[in-house]
CSV table of C-alpha atoms in Angstrom, one decimal:
chain,number,residue,atom,x,y,z
A,1,MET,CA,-40.9,53.6,46.4
A,2,GLU,CA,-42.0,52.1,43.1
A,3,GLN,CA,-45.5,52.4,41.8
A,4,SER,CA,-47.4,50.0,39.5
A,5,ASN,CA,-50.4,51.0,37.4
A,6,VAL,CA,-53.8,49.5,38.1
A,7,SER,CA,-54.6,46.6,35.8
A,8,TYR,CA,-57.8,44.9,35.0
A,9,ASP,CA,-56.6,41.3,34.7
A,10,LYS,CA,-58.5,38.0,35.0
A,11,ASN,CA,-58.5,38.1,38.8
A,12,ARG,CA,-60.7,41.2,39.0
A,13,PRO,CA,-64.2,40.1,40.0
A,14,SER,CA,-67.1,41.0,37.7
A,15,LEU,CA,-69.6,43.6,39.0
A,16,GLU,CA,-72.4,41.2,38.2
A,17,LEU,CA,-70.8,38.6,40.5
A,18,ILE,CA,-70.5,41.1,43.3
A,19,GLU,CA,-74.0,42.4,42.9
A,20,SER,CA,-75.5,38.9,42.9
A,21,TYR,CA,-73.8,37.6,46.0
A,22,CYS,CA,-72.6,40.5,48.1
A,23,SER,CA,-75.2,43.3,48.1
A,24,GLY,CA,-78.0,41.9,50.3
A,25,ILE,CA,-78.7,41.1,53.9
A,26,PHE,CA,-78.4,37.4,54.7
A,27,ILE,CA,-81.1,35.9,56.9
A,28,ASN,CA,-82.4,32.3,57.0
A,29,ASN,CA,-80.0,31.3,54.2
A,30,SER,CA,-81.2,33.8,51.7
A,31,PHE,CA,-80.3,37.3,50.6
A,32,ARG,CA,-82.8,40.2,50.6
A,33,PRO,CA,-82.8,44.0,50.5
A,34,SER,CA,-83.0,45.9,53.8
A,35,LEU,CA,-86.5,46.6,55.1
A,36,SER,CA,-86.0,50.3,54.6
A,37,LYS,CA,-84.7,49.7,51.0
A,38,LYS,CA,-81.8,52.0,51.8
A,39,VAL,CA,-78.3,51.2,50.4
A,40,PHE,CA,-74.8,52.4,50.7
A,41,ALA,CA,-71.9,52.3,48.2
A,42,ALA,CA,-69.0,49.8,48.2
A,43,ILE,CA,-66.1,51.6,46.5
A,44,ASP,CA,-62.9,50.1,45.0
A,45,PRO,CA,-60.2,52.0,46.9
A,46,SER,CA,-57.7,51.8,44.0
A,47,THR,CA,-60.0,53.3,41.3
A,48,GLU,CA,-62.6,55.1,43.4
A,49,GLN,CA,-65.3,53.4,41.2
A,50,LEU,CA,-68.5,51.8,42.5
A,51,LEU,CA,-68.4,48.1,43.0
A,52,CYS,CA,-72.0,47.8,44.1
A,53,ASN,CA,-74.7,49.2,46.3
A,54,VAL,CA,-75.1,47.3,49.6
A,55,ALA,CA,-78.2,46.9,51.7
A,56,TYR,CA,-78.3,49.4,54.6
A,57,GLY,CA,-79.6,47.4,57.5
A,58,ASP,CA,-81.0,49.0,60.7
A,59,SER,CA,-82.6,47.9,64.0
A,60,ASP,CA,-85.5,46.3,62.2
A,61,ASP,CA,-83.3,44.1,60.1
A,62,VAL,CA,-81.2,43.2,63.2
A,63,ASP,CA,-84.4,42.1,65.0
A,64,GLU,CA,-85.3,39.8,62.1
A,65,ALA,CA,-81.8,38.4,62.0
A,66,VAL,CA,-81.6,37.8,65.7
A,67,ASP,CA,-85.1,36.1,65.8
A,68,ALA,CA,-83.9,33.8,63.0
A,69,ALA,CA,-80.8,32.9,65.0
A,70,VAL,CA,-82.9,32.3,68.2
A,71,LYS,CA,-85.2,30.0,66.3
A,72,ALA,CA,-82.4,28.0,64.8
A,73,PHE,CA,-80.8,27.7,68.2
A,74,GLU,CA,-83.9,26.5,70.0
A,75,GLU,CA,-86.3,24.9,67.6
A,76,LYS,CA,-86.2,21.1,67.6
A,77,ASP,CA,-87.7,18.5,65.3
A,78,HIS,CA,-87.9,14.7,65.7
A,79,GLU,CA,-84.5,13.9,64.4
A,80,PRO,CA,-81.8,15.4,66.7
A,81,SER,CA,-79.0,14.3,64.5
A,82,SER,CA,-80.3,15.9,61.3
A,83,SER,CA,-79.2,19.2,59.9
A,84,SER,CA,-82.8,20.5,60.2
A,85,SER,CA,-82.9,20.1,64.0
A,86,CYS,CA,-82.1,22.9,66.4
A,87,TRP,CA,-78.4,23.7,66.0
A,88,ARG,CA,-77.5,23.3,69.7
A,89,CYS,CA,-79.1,19.7,69.6
A,90,LEU,CA,-76.9,18.6,66.7
A,91,ASP,CA,-73.9,16.6,67.9
A,92,GLY,CA,-70.3,17.6,67.6
A,93,PRO,CA,-69.5,15.4,64.5
A,94,GLY,CA,-72.6,16.7,62.8
A,95,ARG,CA,-71.4,20.3,63.3
A,96,GLY,CA,-67.9,19.3,62.3
A,97,LYS,CA,-69.1,17.7,59.1
A,98,LEU,CA,-70.8,20.9,58.0
A,99,LEU,CA,-67.8,23.1,58.9
A,100,ASN,CA,-65.6,20.8,56.8
A,101,ARG,CA,-68.0,21.1,53.9
A,102,LEU,CA,-67.9,24.8,54.3
A,103,ALA,CA,-64.1,24.7,54.2
A,104,ASP,CA,-64.3,22.6,51.0
A,105,LEU,CA,-66.5,25.2,49.3
A,106,LEU,CA,-64.3,28.1,50.4
A,107,GLU,CA,-61.3,26.1,49.0
A,108,ARG,CA,-63.2,25.6,45.7
A,109,ASP,CA,-64.0,29.3,45.4
A,110,ALA,CA,-60.7,30.6,46.9
A,111,ASP,CA,-59.8,32.7,43.8
A,112,ILE,CA,-63.3,34.2,43.7
A,113,VAL,CA,-63.3,35.2,47.4
A,114,ALA,CA,-59.8,36.5,47.2
A,115,SER,CA,-60.7,38.7,44.2
A,116,ILE,CA,-63.8,40.1,46.0
A,117,GLU,CA,-61.8,40.9,49.1
A,118,ALA,CA,-59.0,42.5,47.1
A,119,ALA,CA,-61.4,44.7,45.2
A,120,ASP,CA,-63.2,45.8,48.4
A,121,VAL,CA,-60.2,46.2,50.8
A,122,GLY,CA,-57.5,47.2,48.3
A,123,LYS,CA,-55.1,44.4,49.5
A,124,PRO,CA,-53.1,42.8,46.7
A,125,PHE,CA,-54.9,39.8,45.2
A,126,ALA,CA,-51.9,37.5,45.7
A,127,ILE,CA,-51.8,38.3,49.5
A,128,CYS,CA,-55.6,37.8,49.8
A,129,ARG,CA,-55.3,34.4,48.1
A,130,ALA,CA,-52.2,33.1,49.9
A,131,ALA,CA,-52.8,34.5,53.3
A,132,ASP,CA,-56.4,35.5,54.0
A,133,VAL,CA,-58.3,32.8,52.2
A,134,ASP,CA,-56.0,30.0,53.1
A,135,SER,CA,-56.0,31.1,56.8
A,136,ALA,CA,-59.8,31.1,56.8
A,137,ILE,CA,-59.9,27.6,55.4
A,138,ALA,CA,-57.4,26.4,58.1
A,139,VAL,CA,-59.5,28.0,60.9
A,140,LEU,CA,-62.7,26.3,59.6
A,141,ARG,CA,-60.9,22.9,59.5
A,142,ALA,CA,-59.4,23.4,63.0
A,143,TYR,CA,-62.8,24.1,64.6
A,144,ALA,CA,-64.3,21.2,62.6
A,145,GLY,CA,-61.6,19.0,64.2
A,146,PHE,CA,-62.6,20.3,67.7
A,147,CYS,CA,-66.1,19.2,67.0
A,148,PHE,CA,-64.9,15.6,66.3
A,149,SER,CA,-62.4,15.4,69.1
A,150,GLY,CA,-64.5,17.4,71.7
A,151,HIS,CA,-61.3,19.2,72.6
A,152,GLY,CA,-62.2,22.4,74.6
A,153,LEU,CA,-65.9,21.8,74.0
A,154,GLY,CA,-66.8,19.4,76.7
A,155,GLY,CA,-66.6,19.6,80.5
A,156,SER,CA,-64.4,17.8,83.0
A,157,GLU,CA,-64.7,15.9,86.2
A,158,LEU,CA,-63.5,17.7,89.3
A,159,PRO,CA,-62.0,16.0,92.5
A,160,LEU,CA,-63.9,16.4,95.7
A,161,SER,CA,-62.2,17.4,98.9
A,162,ASN,CA,-64.8,16.2,101.4
A,163,HIS,CA,-64.0,13.4,103.9
A,164,THR,CA,-66.7,11.1,102.8
A,165,GLY,CA,-65.5,10.7,99.2
A,166,ILE,CA,-69.2,10.4,98.2
A,167,GLY,CA,-70.5,12.4,95.3
A,168,LEU,CA,-69.5,13.5,91.9
A,169,CYS,CA,-68.5,17.0,90.8
A,170,TYR,CA,-68.2,17.9,87.1
A,171,SER,CA,-68.4,20.8,84.8
A,172,ARG,CA,-70.4,20.8,81.6
A,173,ARG,CA,-70.0,23.3,78.7
A,174,GLU,CA,-73.1,24.2,76.8
A,175,PRO,CA,-73.8,26.6,74.0
A,176,ILE,CA,-75.0,30.0,75.3
A,177,GLY,CA,-77.3,31.1,72.5
A,178,VAL,CA,-77.0,33.8,69.9
A,179,VAL,CA,-73.6,35.4,69.3
A,180,ALA,CA,-73.1,38.9,67.8
A,181,GLY,CA,-70.0,39.2,65.7
A,182,ILE,CA,-68.8,42.8,64.8
A,183,LEU,CA,-66.2,42.5,62.1
A,184,PRO,CA,-63.1,44.7,61.2
A,185,PHE,CA,-62.5,46.3,57.8
A,186,ASN,CA,-58.9,45.2,57.4
A,187,PHE,CA,-59.5,41.4,57.4
A,188,PRO,CA,-63.2,41.0,56.6
A,189,LEU,CA,-63.1,37.3,55.6
A,190,CYS,CA,-60.7,36.2,58.3
A,191,GLY,CA,-62.6,38.3,60.8
A,192,ALA,CA,-65.9,36.6,59.8
A,193,VAL,CA,-64.5,33.1,60.0
A,194,ALA,CA,-62.7,33.8,63.3
A,195,LYS,CA,-66.1,34.6,64.8
A,196,ILE,CA,-68.4,32.2,62.9
A,197,ALA,CA,-66.3,29.0,63.3
A,198,PRO,CA,-65.9,28.9,67.1
A,199,ALA,CA,-69.5,29.9,67.6
A,200,LEU,CA,-70.8,27.2,65.4
A,201,ALA,CA,-68.5,24.6,66.8
A,202,ALA,CA,-69.7,25.3,70.3
A,203,GLY,CA,-73.3,24.9,69.1
A,204,CYS,CA,-74.2,28.6,69.1
A,205,THR,CA,-75.9,30.5,66.3
A,206,ILE,CA,-74.6,33.9,65.1
A,207,VAL,CA,-75.4,37.2,63.5
A,208,ILE,CA,-72.5,39.1,62.0
A,209,LYS,CA,-72.2,42.8,61.1
A,210,PRO,CA,-69.4,43.4,58.6
A,211,SER,CA,-67.7,46.8,58.6
A,212,GLU,CA,-69.5,49.2,56.3
A,213,LYS,CA,-66.0,49.9,54.8
A,214,CYS,CA,-65.5,46.3,53.6
A,215,THR,CA,-68.7,44.2,53.4
A,216,LEU,CA,-68.4,42.1,50.3
A,217,SER,CA,-66.2,39.0,51.1
A,218,PRO,CA,-68.1,38.1,54.3
A,219,MET,CA,-71.4,38.2,52.3
A,220,TYR,CA,-70.1,35.9,49.6
A,221,PHE,CA,-69.0,33.6,52.4
A,222,CYS,CA,-72.6,33.5,53.6
A,223,SER,CA,-73.7,32.2,50.3
A,224,LEU,CA,-71.3,29.2,50.9
A,225,VAL,CA,-72.9,28.7,54.3
A,226,ALA,CA,-76.3,28.2,52.6
A,227,GLU,CA,-74.7,25.9,49.9
A,228,ALA,CA,-73.0,23.8,52.6
A,229,GLY,CA,-76.3,22.9,54.1
A,230,PHE,CA,-76.3,24.7,57.4
A,231,PRO,CA,-79.9,25.0,58.8
A,232,PRO,CA,-81.5,28.4,58.1
A,233,GLY,CA,-80.8,31.0,60.8
A,234,VAL,CA,-77.6,29.4,62.0
A,235,VAL,CA,-75.6,32.1,60.3
A,236,ASN,CA,-77.0,35.5,59.5
A,237,ALA,CA,-75.5,38.8,58.4
A,238,VAL,CA,-76.8,42.4,58.6
A,239,THR,CA,-74.9,45.0,56.5
A,240,GLY,CA,-74.8,48.6,57.6
A,241,ASP,CA,-73.0,51.1,59.8
A,242,ARG,CA,-73.0,51.7,63.5
A,243,VAL,CA,-76.8,51.9,63.6
A,244,ALA,CA,-77.0,48.2,62.9
A,245,GLY,CA,-74.0,47.5,65.1
A,246,GLN,CA,-75.5,49.3,68.1
A,247,ALA,CA,-78.8,47.5,67.6
A,248,LEU,CA,-77.0,44.1,67.5
A,249,VAL,CA,-74.7,44.5,70.5
A,250,SER,CA,-77.6,45.9,72.7
A,251,HIS,CA,-80.2,43.3,71.6
A,252,PRO,CA,-81.7,41.5,74.6
A,253,LYS,CA,-81.7,38.2,72.8
A,254,VAL,CA,-78.0,38.2,72.1
A,255,ALA,CA,-76.1,36.2,74.7
A,256,LYS,CA,-72.5,37.1,73.7
A,257,VAL,CA,-70.8,39.9,71.7
A,258,SER,CA,-67.5,39.4,69.9
A,259,PHE,CA,-66.1,42.7,68.6
A,260,THR,CA,-62.9,43.5,66.7
A,261,GLY,CA,-62.2,47.2,66.1
A,262,SER,CA,-61.0,50.4,67.7
A,263,ASN,CA,-60.5,51.1,71.4
A,264,ALA,CA,-63.1,53.8,71.4
A,265,ALA,CA,-65.8,51.6,70.0
A,266,GLY,CA,-64.7,48.7,72.2
A,267,LYS,CA,-65.2,50.9,75.3
A,268,LYS,CA,-68.8,51.7,74.3
A,269,ILE,CA,-69.6,48.1,73.5
A,270,VAL,CA,-68.3,46.7,76.8
A,271,LYS,CA,-70.5,49.3,78.7
A,272,VAL,CA,-73.5,48.2,76.7
A,273,GLY,CA,-72.7,44.5,77.5
A,274,SER,CA,-72.2,45.1,81.1
A,275,ASP,CA,-75.5,46.9,81.5
A,276,ARG,CA,-77.3,43.6,80.6
A,277,LEU,CA,-74.5,41.2,81.8
A,278,ALA,CA,-73.8,39.9,78.3
A,279,ARG,CA,-70.6,38.1,77.7
A,280,THR,CA,-68.3,40.3,75.7
A,281,THR,CA,-65.0,39.7,74.0
A,282,LEU,CA,-62.9,42.6,72.6
A,283,GLU,CA,-60.0,42.5,70.2
A,284,LEU,CA,-58.9,46.1,70.0
A,285,GLY,CA,-56.0,48.3,68.6
A,286,GLY,CA,-52.3,48.3,69.4
A,287,LYS,CA,-49.2,50.4,69.3
A,288,ASN,CA,-46.7,47.5,68.9
A,289,ALA,CA,-43.0,48.0,69.3
A,290,CYS,CA,-40.0,46.3,67.7
A,291,ILE,CA,-36.7,46.5,69.7
A,292,ILE,CA,-33.5,46.1,67.7
A,293,CYS,CA,-31.0,44.7,70.1
A,294,PRO,CA,-27.4,45.9,69.9
A,295,GLY,CA,-25.3,43.9,67.4
A,296,SER,CA,-28.3,42.6,65.5
A,297,ASP,CA,-28.3,41.9,61.8
A,298,LEU,CA,-29.6,45.3,60.8
A,299,ARG,CA,-30.4,44.4,57.2
A,300,GLU,CA,-32.6,41.5,58.4
A,301,ALA,CA,-34.1,43.7,61.2
A,302,ALA,CA,-35.0,46.4,58.6
A,303,ARG,CA,-36.6,43.8,56.4
A,304,ILE,CA,-38.7,42.6,59.2
A,305,ALA,CA,-39.6,46.1,60.4
A,306,CYS,CA,-40.7,47.1,56.9
A,307,GLY,CA,-42.7,44.0,56.4
A,308,GLY,CA,-44.4,44.3,59.8
A,309,ASN,CA,-45.2,48.0,59.2
A,310,PHE,CA,-46.2,48.2,55.6
A,311,PHE,CA,-48.2,44.9,55.3
A,312,ASN,CA,-51.8,45.6,54.4
A,313,SER,CA,-50.8,49.3,54.0
A,314,GLY,CA,-50.2,49.4,57.8
A,315,GLN,CA,-53.9,48.6,58.5
A,316,ILE,CA,-53.2,45.8,61.0
A,317,CYS,CA,-53.5,45.9,64.8
A,318,VAL,CA,-50.5,43.6,65.3
A,319,GLY,CA,-48.2,45.6,62.9
A,320,ILE,CA,-44.9,47.1,63.9
A,321,SER,CA,-45.7,50.7,64.5
A,322,ARG,CA,-42.7,51.8,66.6
A,323,VAL,CA,-39.1,50.7,66.2
A,324,PHE,CA,-36.5,51.2,68.9
A,325,ILE,CA,-32.9,51.3,67.6
A,326,PRO,CA,-29.6,51.5,69.6
A,327,GLU,CA,-28.1,55.0,69.5
A,328,ASP,CA,-24.9,54.0,67.7
A,329,GLU,CA,-26.7,52.0,65.0
A,330,TYR,CA,-29.6,54.4,64.5
A,331,ASP,CA,-28.3,56.1,61.3
A,332,GLU,CA,-27.4,52.9,59.6
A,333,PHE,CA,-30.8,51.4,60.4
A,334,LEU,CA,-32.6,54.5,59.0
A,335,ASP,CA,-30.7,54.1,55.7
A,336,LEU,CA,-31.9,50.5,55.5
A,337,VAL,CA,-35.6,51.1,56.2
A,338,LYS,CA,-35.5,54.1,53.9
A,339,LEU,CA,-34.3,51.8,51.2
A,340,GLY,CA,-37.0,49.2,52.1
A,341,ALA,CA,-39.8,51.8,52.1
A,342,GLU,CA,-38.8,53.4,48.8
A,343,SER,CA,-38.3,50.1,47.0
A,344,ARG,CA,-41.7,48.8,48.1
A,345,VAL,CA,-44.0,48.3,45.1
A,346,VAL,CA,-47.2,50.2,45.6
A,347,GLY,CA,-50.2,50.0,43.2
A,348,GLY,CA,-53.5,48.5,42.2
A,349,GLN,CA,-54.5,45.3,44.0
A,350,PHE,CA,-54.7,43.3,40.8
A,351,THR,CA,-51.3,44.2,39.4
A,352,ASN,CA,-48.6,41.5,39.4
A,353,GLY,CA,-45.8,42.2,41.8
A,354,VAL,CA,-47.6,44.8,44.0
A,355,GLU,CA,-46.7,44.6,47.6
A,356,MET,CA,-48.8,47.4,49.0
A,357,GLY,CA,-52.2,48.6,47.9
A,358,PRO,CA,-54.3,51.7,48.9
A,359,LEU,CA,-55.8,52.5,52.2
A,360,VAL,CA,-59.4,51.3,52.6
A,361,ASP,CA,-61.1,54.7,51.9
A,362,ARG,CA,-60.7,58.4,51.7
A,363,VAL,CA,-61.4,58.9,55.4
A,364,GLN,CA,-58.6,56.5,56.3
A,365,MET,CA,-56.2,58.1,53.8
A,366,GLU,CA,-56.9,61.6,55.2
A,367,ARG,CA,-56.5,60.4,58.7
A,368,VAL,CA,-53.1,58.9,58.0
A,369,LEU,CA,-51.9,62.0,56.2
A,370,THR,CA,-53.1,64.1,59.1
A,371,TYR,CA,-51.1,62.0,61.6
A,372,ILE,CA,-48.0,62.4,59.5
A,373,GLU,CA,-48.4,66.2,59.5
A,374,LYS,CA,-49.0,66.3,63.2
A,375,GLY,CA,-46.0,64.1,63.9
A,376,ILE,CA,-43.7,66.3,61.9
A,377,SER,CA,-45.2,69.4,63.6
A,378,GLU,CA,-44.3,67.9,67.0
A,379,GLY,CA,-40.7,67.4,66.1
A,380,ALA,CA,-40.4,64.1,64.1
A,381,LYS,CA,-38.3,64.2,60.9
A,382,LEU,CA,-39.5,62.9,57.6
A,383,VAL,CA,-37.1,60.3,56.3
A,384,CYS,CA,-39.2,59.3,53.3
A,385,GLY,CA,-42.7,59.2,52.0
A,386,GLY,CA,-45.4,61.2,53.8
A,387,GLN,CA,-47.5,62.0,50.7
A,388,ARG,CA,-50.5,60.8,48.8
A,389,ILE,CA,-49.6,59.0,45.5
A,390,GLY,CA,-51.5,60.3,42.5
A,391,THR,CA,-55.0,61.8,42.5
A,392,ILE,CA,-57.0,58.6,41.9
A,393,GLY,CA,-57.1,55.9,44.6
A,394,TYR,CA,-56.4,56.2,48.3
A,395,PHE,CA,-52.6,55.5,48.1
A,396,VAL,CA,-50.2,56.8,50.6
A,397,GLN,CA,-46.4,56.5,50.3
A,398,PRO,CA,-44.7,54.1,52.7
A,399,THR,CA,-43.4,56.6,55.3
A,400,VAL,CA,-40.5,56.6,57.8
A,401,LEU,CA,-40.3,59.2,60.6
A,402,SER,CA,-37.1,59.6,62.7
A,403,ASP,CA,-36.3,61.3,66.0
A,404,VAL,CA,-39.7,60.4,67.3
A,405,THR,CA,-40.2,61.2,71.0
A,406,ASP,CA,-42.4,59.1,73.2
A,407,ASP,CA,-44.8,62.0,73.7
A,408,ASN,CA,-45.3,62.6,70.0
A,409,ILE,CA,-48.8,61.9,68.9
A,410,VAL,CA,-47.6,59.4,66.3
A,411,SER,CA,-45.9,57.4,69.0
A,412,LYS,CA,-48.9,57.4,71.3
A,413,GLU,CA,-51.9,56.8,69.0
A,414,GLU,CA,-52.8,54.1,66.5
A,415,ILE,CA,-52.3,55.5,63.0
A,416,PHE,CA,-53.4,52.4,61.1
A,417,GLY,CA,-51.4,53.3,58.1
A,418,PRO,CA,-47.9,52.8,56.5
A,419,VAL,CA,-46.0,55.0,59.0
A,420,MET,CA,-42.9,53.7,60.8
A,421,CYS,CA,-41.9,55.7,63.9
A,422,CYS,CA,-38.2,55.3,64.7
A,423,HIS,CA,-36.9,55.9,68.3
A,424,ARG,CA,-33.4,56.0,69.7
A,425,TYR,CA,-32.5,54.2,72.9
A,426,SER,CA,-29.4,53.9,75.1
A,427,ASN,CA,-29.9,50.4,76.8
A,428,VAL,CA,-32.3,47.5,76.3
A,429,SER,CA,-34.0,48.0,79.7
A,430,GLU,CA,-34.9,51.5,78.8
A,431,ALA,CA,-36.2,50.4,75.4
A,432,ILE,CA,-38.5,47.8,77.1
A,433,ARG,CA,-39.8,50.3,79.6
A,434,ARG,CA,-40.6,52.8,76.9
A,435,ALA,CA,-42.1,50.1,74.6
A,436,ASN,CA,-44.5,49.2,77.3
A,437,SER,CA,-45.4,52.8,78.2
A,438,THR,CA,-48.5,53.0,76.0
A,439,ALA,CA,-52.3,53.2,76.6
A,440,PHE,CA,-52.7,50.0,74.6
């Protein structure tokens, strides 16, 4: 493993920029402090320095945000095609035009947004710019296209089976109202856009609650929503922790909840939604497996396994957490992934050439290190890594564990860190069975 030093180059966002655009609650196209005036700290995970204090929203702020979203959804003026009319009354092309304008603004400010996300999450700036921001732009344009084409947004005519042949049966899709979007910390911008774009394309309004671990890039994105000309109240954002999240998902005026996060939190949210019959969509964790088939190109397989595991410091629900290797190729594969892990460049998110940054915060770092210790205590062998890097920043070495059994805690639970669990297998059928034998 190689380590780069943290650098303060031109891509690092100014604290003044972050304070101006990312620290307040966003309601009716404007930022304001929380009603309680409380704040919480946004910390750079590489330097452990303060980026800004963020407004701590609670149930009162959520009430105000939801009321704004309800008003924007329902209130109508005398010009149904104008951007000041109720959002659900605006036709598809009108919504698509605004989504395209928002994509244009995100493209204009791509470097700024990437720098804010990198500073907040710890992800290398180059990856934020090339992957996260560009993906968000593409998603906005895709849903703008749906607005113009009507694909997936309209209804359909259904054939009748009665003998008379008289009558017409058709389905009609209509916006359902206010959507609550609870965002993950690992991809805050993409998470925000993945919830905002489809909701707006369908004619719904939305209130998002970014993760308290990584709040900043979604809030800057909200400033672009206002600049693009969306009517006030169509998009709102309340910053805070689970207090705001619980108030939002249980709010009686919220028609749908879209949540991305842990299984434990997802179980609680679906119970709350079921109590009031709210539509609920969950995107939860995973314990994904990569099966190396006999006779594969092991060098290429090791490259893919390392990329899939160590990307975003392992903080990704679709990452490769477990690897199943044929018994007679196991040792050779371990040598290759050990080389891949130890040669991965780890360092500050604004340093050129860095492939892996820190974990998002101290809690996550300590969680990952604890999992490594437990895995070793349950019989896994440490091939490489397993330690914190330095004393400043939440860096953990890319880690490879061998001889991991299926009942080891690191094989059963989502670690959400740069830890690769390597399993032996005798035949492919066995590997497939074991790969699917998880709680996820």
